[in-house]
Amino acid sequence: MEAAHITVAITGASGAVFGRELLRALEEDERVSRVHFVASENSLRVMAEELEFSGRTNLLEKLLGAAPTKTVLLSDDDIGAPIASGSHPSSGMIILPCSMGTLAAIANGLANSLIARAADVTLKERRPLLLCVRETPFNRIHLRNMTLAVETGAIIFPVIPAFYNRPIDSTEMACQFVYRVLAHFGLPQPGAYVWKAEE
Ligand SMILES: Cc1cc2nc3c(=O)[nH]c(=O)nc-3n(C[C@H](O)[C@H](O)[C@H](O)COP(=O)(O)O)c2cc1C
């Protein structure tokens, strides 16, 4: 695989720890040369609740726990960012967690923010788009939008973590979920739990 350029978005669904662990795994992965990262305005509200961060100041450093080496933070308002164009090389996009609002925008082609536009571009260029949706329960609009997105080429990869690996805390649960996401994206991770049923 060529050095990957991956777009990551965190939106305002619950599960910011999953997005944080995704960014950390990609920073560590030598097969990845660039991560373009966009946080929706509403994700900041959820991060404040769940990760106890406030505001955008040093957001990347706070998420990564260190200075970024390959991750670039883009503004969700910047519709002129490189990832807004299909001419920009990209290996695909992961939205983790993906809110029902962002799912709706993508499924209906609104392209009204950098996240929605980059997802739209990912679909039109036939690149992988993983929407790690999170809501419970789903209403019929959510289900319809998921179907619409899948029909256009997106992969619905819901934030439904595994329990058979007996995670000791939410970070381990998020890490193992992220490893599944990355394996699906063609970037299998060495620390991934592999189920071995007793013979
Ligand atoms: C603490 C908190 C948790 C939320 N959890 C969810 C969720 O799990 N799924 C969801 O679709 N929206 C959730 N929301 C609502 C979204 O943040 C809201 O719909 C927002 O408009 C999404 O905007 P965005 O997609 O631009 O980030 C939550 C909001 C808050 C404050």
PDB file of C-alpha atoms and ligand atoms in Angstrom:
ATOM      1  CA  MET A   1       0.000   0.000   0.000  1.00  0.00           C
ATOM      2  CA  GLU A   2       1.250   3.522  -0.824  1.00  0.00           C
ATOM      3  CA  ALA A   3       1.701   5.943   2.097  1.00  0.00           C
ATOM      4  CA  ALA A   4      -1.855   6.715   3.053  1.00  0.00           C
ATOM      5  CA  HIS A   5      -3.476  10.149   3.277  1.00  0.00           C
ATOM      6  CA  ILE A   6      -6.518   9.765   5.482  1.00  0.00           C
ATOM      7  CA  THR A   7      -9.254  12.222   6.391  1.00  0.00           C
ATOM      8  CA  VAL A   8     -10.724  11.903   9.881  1.00  0.00           C
ATOM      9  CA  ALA A   9     -13.688  13.790  11.284  1.00  0.00           C
ATOM     10  CA  ILE A  10     -15.116  13.837  14.780  1.00  0.00           C
ATOM     11  CA  THR A  11     -18.713  15.050  15.010  1.00  0.00           C
ATOM     12  CA  GLY A  12     -21.071  15.743  17.882  1.00  0.00           C
ATOM     13  CA  ALA A  13     -22.228  12.206  18.627  1.00  0.00           C
ATOM     14  CA  SER A  14     -21.294  10.585  21.901  1.00  0.00           C
ATOM     15  CA  GLY A  15     -18.031   8.628  21.794  1.00  0.00           C
ATOM     16  CA  ALA A  16     -15.276  11.235  21.510  1.00  0.00           C
ATOM     17  CA  VAL A  17     -12.861   8.724  23.074  1.00  0.00           C
ATOM     18  CA  PHE A  18     -13.231   6.600  19.919  1.00  0.00           C
ATOM     19  CA  GLY A  19     -12.190   9.520  17.713  1.00  0.00           C
ATOM     20  CA  ARG A  20      -9.283  10.290  20.008  1.00  0.00           C
ATOM     21  CA  GLU A  21      -8.003   6.696  19.852  1.00  0.00           C
ATOM     22  CA  LEU A  22      -8.342   6.701  16.051  1.00  0.00           C
ATOM     23  CA  LEU A  23      -6.177   9.810  15.753  1.00  0.00           C
ATOM     24  CA  ARG A  24      -3.602   8.285  18.115  1.00  0.00           C
ATOM     25  CA  ALA A  25      -3.443   5.014  16.168  1.00  0.00           C
ATOM     26  CA  LEU A  26      -2.974   6.857  12.860  1.00  0.00           C
ATOM     27  CA  GLU A  27      -0.180   9.035  14.322  1.00  0.00           C
ATOM     28  CA  GLU A  28       1.641   5.810  15.288  1.00  0.00           C
ATOM     29  CA  ASP A  29       1.075   4.024  11.977  1.00  0.00           C
ATOM     30  CA  GLU A  30       4.086   4.315   9.672  1.00  0.00           C
ATOM     31  CA  ARG A  31       1.990   3.440   6.609  1.00  0.00           C
ATOM     32  CA  VAL A  32       0.125   6.719   7.053  1.00  0.00           C
ATOM     33  CA  SER A  33       1.859   9.888   5.914  1.00  0.00           C
ATOM     34  CA  ARG A  34      -0.859  12.506   6.410  1.00  0.00           C
ATOM     35  CA  VAL A  35      -4.041  12.785   8.459  1.00  0.00           C
ATOM     36  CA  HIS A  36      -6.384  15.668   7.686  1.00  0.00           C
ATOM     37  CA  PHE A  37      -8.559  16.135  10.746  1.00  0.00           C
ATOM     38  CA  VAL A  38     -11.783  18.123  11.063  1.00  0.00           C
ATOM     39  CA  ALA A  39     -13.785  18.525  14.288  1.00  0.00           C
ATOM     40  CA  SER A  40     -17.327  19.828  13.917  1.00  0.00           C
ATOM     41  CA  GLU A  41     -18.333  22.752  16.127  1.00  0.00           C
ATOM     42  CA  ASN A  42     -20.756  20.504  18.004  1.00  0.00           C
ATOM     43  CA  SER A  43     -18.100  17.862  18.629  1.00  0.00           C
ATOM     44  CA  LEU A  44     -16.370  20.373  20.892  1.00  0.00           C
ATOM     45  CA  ARG A  45     -19.402  20.432  23.158  1.00  0.00           C
ATOM     46  CA  VAL A  46     -19.334  16.643  23.435  1.00  0.00           C
ATOM     47  CA  MET A  47     -15.561  16.566  23.951  1.00  0.00           C
ATOM     48  CA  ALA A  48     -16.032  19.036  26.821  1.00  0.00           C
ATOM     49  CA  GLU A  49     -18.431  16.556  28.450  1.00  0.00           C
ATOM     50  CA  GLU A  50     -16.618  13.336  27.679  1.00  0.00           C
ATOM     51  CA  LEU A  51     -12.921  14.239  27.552  1.00  0.00           C
ATOM     52  CA  GLU A  52     -13.010  17.333  29.738  1.00  0.00           C
ATOM     53  CA  PHE A  53     -11.453  19.599  27.081  1.00  0.00           C
ATOM     54  CA  SER A  54     -12.805  23.016  26.417  1.00  0.00           C
ATOM     55  CA  GLY A  55     -12.442  25.082  23.252  1.00  0.00           C
ATOM     56  CA  ARG A  56     -10.225  24.646  20.208  1.00  0.00           C
ATOM     57  CA  THR A  57      -6.980  25.827  21.791  1.00  0.00           C
ATOM     58  CA  ASN A  58      -4.326  23.110  21.335  1.00  0.00           C
ATOM     59  CA  LEU A  59      -7.093  20.680  20.385  1.00  0.00           C
ATOM     60  CA  LEU A  60      -4.781  18.328  18.483  1.00  0.00           C
ATOM     61  CA  GLU A  61      -2.183  18.245  21.254  1.00  0.00           C
ATOM     62  CA  LYS A  62      -4.922  17.505  23.779  1.00  0.00           C
ATOM     63  CA  LEU A  63      -6.365  14.696  21.670  1.00  0.00           C
ATOM     64  CA  LEU A  64      -3.016  13.142  20.777  1.00  0.00           C
ATOM     65  CA  GLY A  65      -1.359  13.728  24.144  1.00  0.00           C
ATOM     66  CA  ALA A  66       1.678  15.039  22.208  1.00  0.00           C
ATOM     67  CA  ALA A  67       2.565  17.404  19.374  1.00  0.00           C
ATOM     68  CA  PRO A  68       1.268  16.111  16.017  1.00  0.00           C
ATOM     69  CA  THR A  69       3.800  14.778  13.523  1.00  0.00           C
ATOM     70  CA  LYS A  70       1.498  14.161  10.544  1.00  0.00           C
ATOM     71  CA  THR A  71      -1.966  15.242  11.630  1.00  0.00           C
ATOM     72  CA  VAL A  72      -3.236  18.594  10.369  1.00  0.00           C
ATOM     73  CA  LEU A  73      -6.283  20.291  11.874  1.00  0.00           C
ATOM     74  CA  LEU A  74      -8.652  21.897   9.353  1.00  0.00           C
ATOM     75  CA  SER A  75     -11.626  24.144  10.051  1.00  0.00           C
ATOM     76  CA  ASP A  76     -15.092  22.774   9.303  1.00  0.00           C
ATOM     77  CA  ASP A  77     -15.867  26.202   7.781  1.00  0.00           C
ATOM     78  CA  ASP A  78     -12.944  26.043   5.342  1.00  0.00           C
ATOM     79  CA  ILE A  79     -14.594  24.834   2.196  1.00  0.00           C
ATOM     80  CA  GLY A  80     -11.345  25.704   0.330  1.00  0.00           C
ATOM     81  CA  ALA A  81      -9.271  23.118   2.229  1.00  0.00           C
ATOM     82  CA  PRO A  82      -7.449  20.488   0.091  1.00  0.00           C
ATOM     83  CA  ILE A  83      -9.847  17.680   1.091  1.00  0.00           C
ATOM     84  CA  ALA A  84     -12.759  19.647  -0.396  1.00  0.00           C
ATOM     85  CA  SER A  85     -11.476  18.723  -3.872  1.00  0.00           C
ATOM     86  CA  GLY A  86     -11.362  15.343  -5.566  1.00  0.00           C
ATOM     87  CA  SER A  87      -8.062  16.376  -7.182  1.00  0.00           C
ATOM     88  CA  HIS A  88      -6.395  16.041  -3.786  1.00  0.00           C
ATOM     89  CA  PRO A  89      -5.015  12.502  -3.318  1.00  0.00           C
ATOM     90  CA  SER A  90      -6.740  10.664  -0.490  1.00  0.00           C
ATOM     91  CA  SER A  91      -7.038   7.070   0.626  1.00  0.00           C
ATOM     92  CA  GLY A  92     -10.469   7.714   2.124  1.00  0.00           C
ATOM     93  CA  MET A  93     -12.299   9.155   5.091  1.00  0.00           C
ATOM     94  CA  ILE A  94     -13.431   7.963   8.515  1.00  0.00           C
ATOM     95  CA  ILE A  95     -16.020   9.825  10.592  1.00  0.00           C
ATOM     96  CA  LEU A  96     -15.843   8.616  14.206  1.00  0.00           C
ATOM     97  CA  PRO A  97     -18.184   9.243  15.883  1.00  0.00           C
ATOM     98  CA  CYS A  98     -20.697  10.248  13.198  1.00  0.00           C
ATOM     99  CA  SER A  99     -23.829  12.067  14.416  1.00  0.00           C
ATOM    100  CA  MET A 100     -27.241  11.605  12.860  1.00  0.00           C
ATOM    101  CA  GLY A 101     -27.039  15.239  11.716  1.00  0.00           C
ATOM    102  CA  THR A 102     -23.803  14.656   9.802  1.00  0.00           C
ATOM    103  CA  LEU A 103     -25.161  11.355   8.434  1.00  0.00           C
ATOM    104  CA  ALA A 104     -28.225  13.253   7.141  1.00  0.00           C
ATOM    105  CA  ALA A 105     -26.077  15.918   5.472  1.00  0.00           C
ATOM    106  CA  ILE A 106     -23.923  13.296   3.754  1.00  0.00           C
ATOM    107  CA  ALA A 107     -26.779  10.992   2.733  1.00  0.00           C
ATOM    108  CA  ASN A 108     -28.563  13.941   1.125  1.00  0.00           C
ATOM    109  CA  GLY A 109     -25.507  15.482  -0.527  1.00  0.00           C
ATOM    110  CA  LEU A 110     -25.684  18.827   1.290  1.00  0.00           C
ATOM    111  CA  ALA A 111     -21.909  19.472   1.200  1.00  0.00           C
ATOM    112  CA  ASN A 112     -22.574  22.437   3.517  1.00  0.00           C
ATOM    113  CA  SER A 113     -19.503  22.070   5.745  1.00  0.00           C
ATOM    114  CA  LEU A 114     -15.981  20.806   5.133  1.00  0.00           C
ATOM    115  CA  ILE A 115     -16.891  17.459   6.729  1.00  0.00           C
ATOM    116  CA  ALA A 116     -19.973  16.999   4.536  1.00  0.00           C
ATOM    117  CA  ARG A 117     -18.135  18.225   1.424  1.00  0.00           C
ATOM    118  CA  ALA A 118     -15.096  15.975   2.018  1.00  0.00           C
ATOM    119  CA  ALA A 119     -17.451  13.009   2.495  1.00  0.00           C
ATOM    120  CA  ASP A 120     -19.300  13.943  -0.703  1.00  0.00           C
ATOM    121  CA  VAL A 121     -15.979  14.101  -2.565  1.00  0.00           C
ATOM    122  CA  THR A 122     -14.925  10.741  -1.083  1.00  0.00           C
ATOM    123  CA  LEU A 123     -18.125   9.172  -2.407  1.00  0.00           C
ATOM    124  CA  LYS A 124     -17.939  10.737  -5.859  1.00  0.00           C
ATOM    125  CA  GLU A 125     -14.310   9.625  -6.207  1.00  0.00           C
ATOM    126  CA  ARG A 126     -15.352   6.103  -5.134  1.00  0.00           C
ATOM    127  CA  ARG A 127     -12.967   6.113  -2.171  1.00  0.00           C
ATOM    128  CA  PRO A 128     -13.780   4.374   1.109  1.00  0.00           C
ATOM    129  CA  LEU A 129     -16.007   6.360   3.458  1.00  0.00           C
ATOM    130  CA  LEU A 130     -16.628   4.843   6.895  1.00  0.00           C
ATOM    131  CA  LEU A 131     -19.457   6.413   8.869  1.00  0.00           C
ATOM    132  CA  CYS A 132     -19.168   5.288  12.485  1.00  0.00           C
ATOM    133  CA  VAL A 133     -22.670   6.328  13.426  1.00  0.00           C
ATOM    134  CA  ARG A 134     -23.870   6.494  17.024  1.00  0.00           C
ATOM    135  CA  GLU A 135     -27.385   6.975  18.281  1.00  0.00           C
ATOM    136  CA  THR A 136     -29.872   4.875  20.135  1.00  0.00           C
ATOM    137  CA  PRO A 137     -32.600   4.063  19.350  1.00  0.00           C
ATOM    138  CA  PHE A 138     -32.722   4.824  15.618  1.00  0.00           C
ATOM    139  CA  ASN A 139     -35.779   6.442  14.096  1.00  0.00           C
ATOM    140  CA  ARG A 140     -36.898   5.794  10.548  1.00  0.00           C
ATOM    141  CA  ILE A 141     -35.119   8.913   9.250  1.00  0.00           C
ATOM    142  CA  HIS A 142     -31.817   7.645  10.642  1.00  0.00           C
ATOM    143  CA  LEU A 143     -32.396   4.223   9.082  1.00  0.00           C
ATOM    144  CA  ARG A 144     -33.342   5.732   5.729  1.00  0.00           C
ATOM    145  CA  ASN A 145     -30.290   7.966   5.734  1.00  0.00           C
ATOM    146  CA  MET A 146     -28.057   4.990   6.505  1.00  0.00           C
ATOM    147  CA  THR A 147     -29.579   3.124   3.571  1.00  0.00           C
ATOM    148  CA  LEU A 148     -29.132   6.138   1.287  1.00  0.00           C
ATOM    149  CA  ALA A 149     -25.494   6.470   2.337  1.00  0.00           C
ATOM    150  CA  VAL A 150     -24.804   2.766   1.771  1.00  0.00           C
ATOM    151  CA  GLU A 151     -26.465   2.912  -1.663  1.00  0.00           C
ATOM    152  CA  THR A 152     -24.013   5.661  -2.602  1.00  0.00           C
ATOM    153  CA  GLY A 153     -20.997   3.650  -1.479  1.00  0.00           C
ATOM    154  CA  ALA A 154     -20.512   4.558   2.181  1.00  0.00           C
ATOM    155  CA  ILE A 155     -19.860   1.903   4.814  1.00  0.00           C
ATOM    156  CA  ILE A 156     -21.939   2.134   7.963  1.00  0.00           C
ATOM    157  CA  PHE A 157     -19.622   1.013  10.746  1.00  0.00           C
ATOM    158  CA  PRO A 158     -21.674   1.723  13.876  1.00  0.00           C
ATOM    159  CA  VAL A 159     -20.004   2.440  17.187  1.00  0.00           C
ATOM    160  CA  ILE A 160     -20.903  -0.955  18.620  1.00  0.00           C
ATOM    161  CA  PRO A 161     -17.827  -2.169  20.461  1.00  0.00           C
ATOM    162  CA  ALA A 162     -17.041  -5.797  21.244  1.00  0.00           C
ATOM    163  CA  PHE A 163     -17.180  -7.275  24.737  1.00  0.00           C
ATOM    164  CA  TYR A 164     -15.710 -10.721  24.120  1.00  0.00           C
ATOM    165  CA  ASN A 165     -12.204  -9.283  24.506  1.00  0.00           C
ATOM    166  CA  ARG A 166     -13.216  -8.182  28.050  1.00  0.00           C
ATOM    167  CA  PRO A 167     -12.038  -4.553  27.859  1.00  0.00           C
ATOM    168  CA  ILE A 168     -11.063  -3.156  31.253  1.00  0.00           C
ATOM    169  CA  ASP A 169     -12.066   0.423  30.462  1.00  0.00           C
ATOM    170  CA  SER A 170     -13.526   2.685  27.785  1.00  0.00           C
ATOM    171  CA  THR A 171     -10.077   3.444  26.329  1.00  0.00           C
ATOM    172  CA  GLU A 172      -9.343  -0.243  25.698  1.00  0.00           C
ATOM    173  CA  MET A 173     -12.843  -0.705  24.312  1.00  0.00           C
ATOM    174  CA  ALA A 174     -12.309   2.264  21.974  1.00  0.00           C
ATOM    175  CA  CYS A 175      -8.832   1.038  20.944  1.00  0.00           C
ATOM    176  CA  GLN A 176     -10.100  -2.384  19.932  1.00  0.00           C
ATOM    177  CA  PHE A 177     -13.004  -0.831  18.033  1.00  0.00           C
ATOM    178  CA  VAL A 178     -10.577   1.475  16.211  1.00  0.00           C
ATOM    179  CA  TYR A 179      -8.419  -1.534  15.286  1.00  0.00           C
ATOM    180  CA  ARG A 180     -11.491  -3.097  13.640  1.00  0.00           C
ATOM    181  CA  VAL A 181     -12.155   0.140  11.757  1.00  0.00           C
ATOM    182  CA  LEU A 182      -8.561   0.334  10.551  1.00  0.00           C
ATOM    183  CA  ALA A 183      -8.469  -3.331   9.512  1.00  0.00           C
ATOM    184  CA  HIS A 184     -11.553  -2.632   7.422  1.00  0.00           C
ATOM    185  CA  PHE A 185      -9.706   0.309   5.909  1.00  0.00           C
ATOM    186  CA  GLY A 186      -6.759  -1.909   4.925  1.00  0.00           C
ATOM    187  CA  LEU A 187      -4.558  -0.966   7.877  1.00  0.00           C
ATOM    188  CA  PRO A 188      -4.592  -3.991  10.226  1.00  0.00           C
ATOM    189  CA  GLN A 189      -3.096  -3.178  13.618  1.00  0.00           C
ATOM    190  CA  PRO A 190      -0.668  -5.411  15.562  1.00  0.00           C
ATOM    191  CA  GLY A 191      -2.501  -4.978  18.886  1.00  0.00           C
ATOM    192  CA  ALA A 192      -5.861  -6.134  17.545  1.00  0.00           C
ATOM    193  CA  TYR A 193      -7.632  -8.798  19.582  1.00  0.00           C
ATOM    194  CA  VAL A 194      -8.313 -11.928  17.553  1.00  0.00           C
ATOM    195  CA  TRP A 195     -11.070 -14.239  18.738  1.00  0.00           C
ATOM    196  CA  LYS A 196      -9.904 -17.826  19.165  1.00  0.00           C
ATOM    197  CA  ALA A 197     -12.690 -20.141  20.049  1.00  0.00           C
ATOM    198  CA  GLU A 198     -11.633 -23.037  22.238  1.00  0.00           C
ATOM    199  CA  GLU A 199     -11.056 -26.128  20.095  1.00  0.00           C
TER     200      GLU A 199
HETATM  201  C1  LIG B   1     -23.390  15.119  25.249  1.00  0.00           C
HETATM  202  C2  LIG B   1     -24.028  15.003  23.893  1.00  0.00           C
HETATM  203  C3  LIG B   1     -24.152  13.753  23.326  1.00  0.00           C
HETATM  204  C4  LIG B   1     -24.741  13.600  22.058  1.00  0.00           C
HETATM  205  N1  LIG B   1     -24.806  12.361  21.509  1.00  0.00           N
HETATM  206  C5  LIG B   1     -25.300  12.200  20.273  1.00  0.00           C
HETATM  207  C6  LIG B   1     -25.277  10.914  19.651  1.00  0.00           C
HETATM  208  O1  LIG B   1     -24.826   9.927  20.214  1.00  0.00           O
HETATM  209  N2  LIG B   1     -25.726  10.832  18.376  1.00  0.00           N
HETATM  210  C7  LIG B   1     -26.181  11.915  17.687  1.00  0.00           C
HETATM  211  O2  LIG B   1     -26.560  11.764  16.522  1.00  0.00           O
HETATM  212  N3  LIG B   1     -26.235  13.151  18.258  1.00  0.00           N
HETATM  213  C8  LIG B   1     -25.795  13.313  19.524  1.00  0.00           C
HETATM  214  N4  LIG B   1     -25.783  14.569  20.110  1.00  0.00           N
HETATM  215  C9  LIG B   1     -26.404  15.679  19.379  1.00  0.00           C
HETATM  216  C10 LIG B   1     -25.482  16.269  18.320  1.00  0.00           C
HETATM  217  O3  LIG B   1     -24.338  16.848  18.927  1.00  0.00           O
HETATM  218  C11 LIG B   1     -26.266  17.326  17.540  1.00  0.00           C
HETATM  219  O4  LIG B   1     -27.307  16.718  16.807  1.00  0.00           O
HETATM  220  C12 LIG B   1     -25.406  18.158  16.623  1.00  0.00           C
HETATM  221  O5  LIG B   1     -26.232  19.044  15.895  1.00  0.00           O
HETATM  222  C13 LIG B   1     -24.568  17.324  15.652  1.00  0.00           C
HETATM  223  O6  LIG B   1     -23.825  18.232  14.878  1.00  0.00           O
HETATM  224  P1  LIG B   1     -22.579  17.782  13.993  1.00  0.00           P
HETATM  225  O7  LIG B   1     -22.998  16.598  13.228  1.00  0.00           O
HETATM  226  O8  LIG B   1     -22.304  18.967  13.128  1.00  0.00           O
HETATM  227  O9  LIG B   1     -21.437  17.513  14.912  1.00  0.00           O
HETATM  228  C14 LIG B   1     -25.224  14.741  21.377  1.00  0.00           C
HETATM  229  C15 LIG B   1     -25.077  15.999  21.954  1.00  0.00           C
HETATM  230  C16 LIG B   1     -24.506  16.133  23.202  1.00  0.00           C
HETATM  231  C17 LIG B   1     -24.337  17.491  23.799  1.00  0.00           C
END
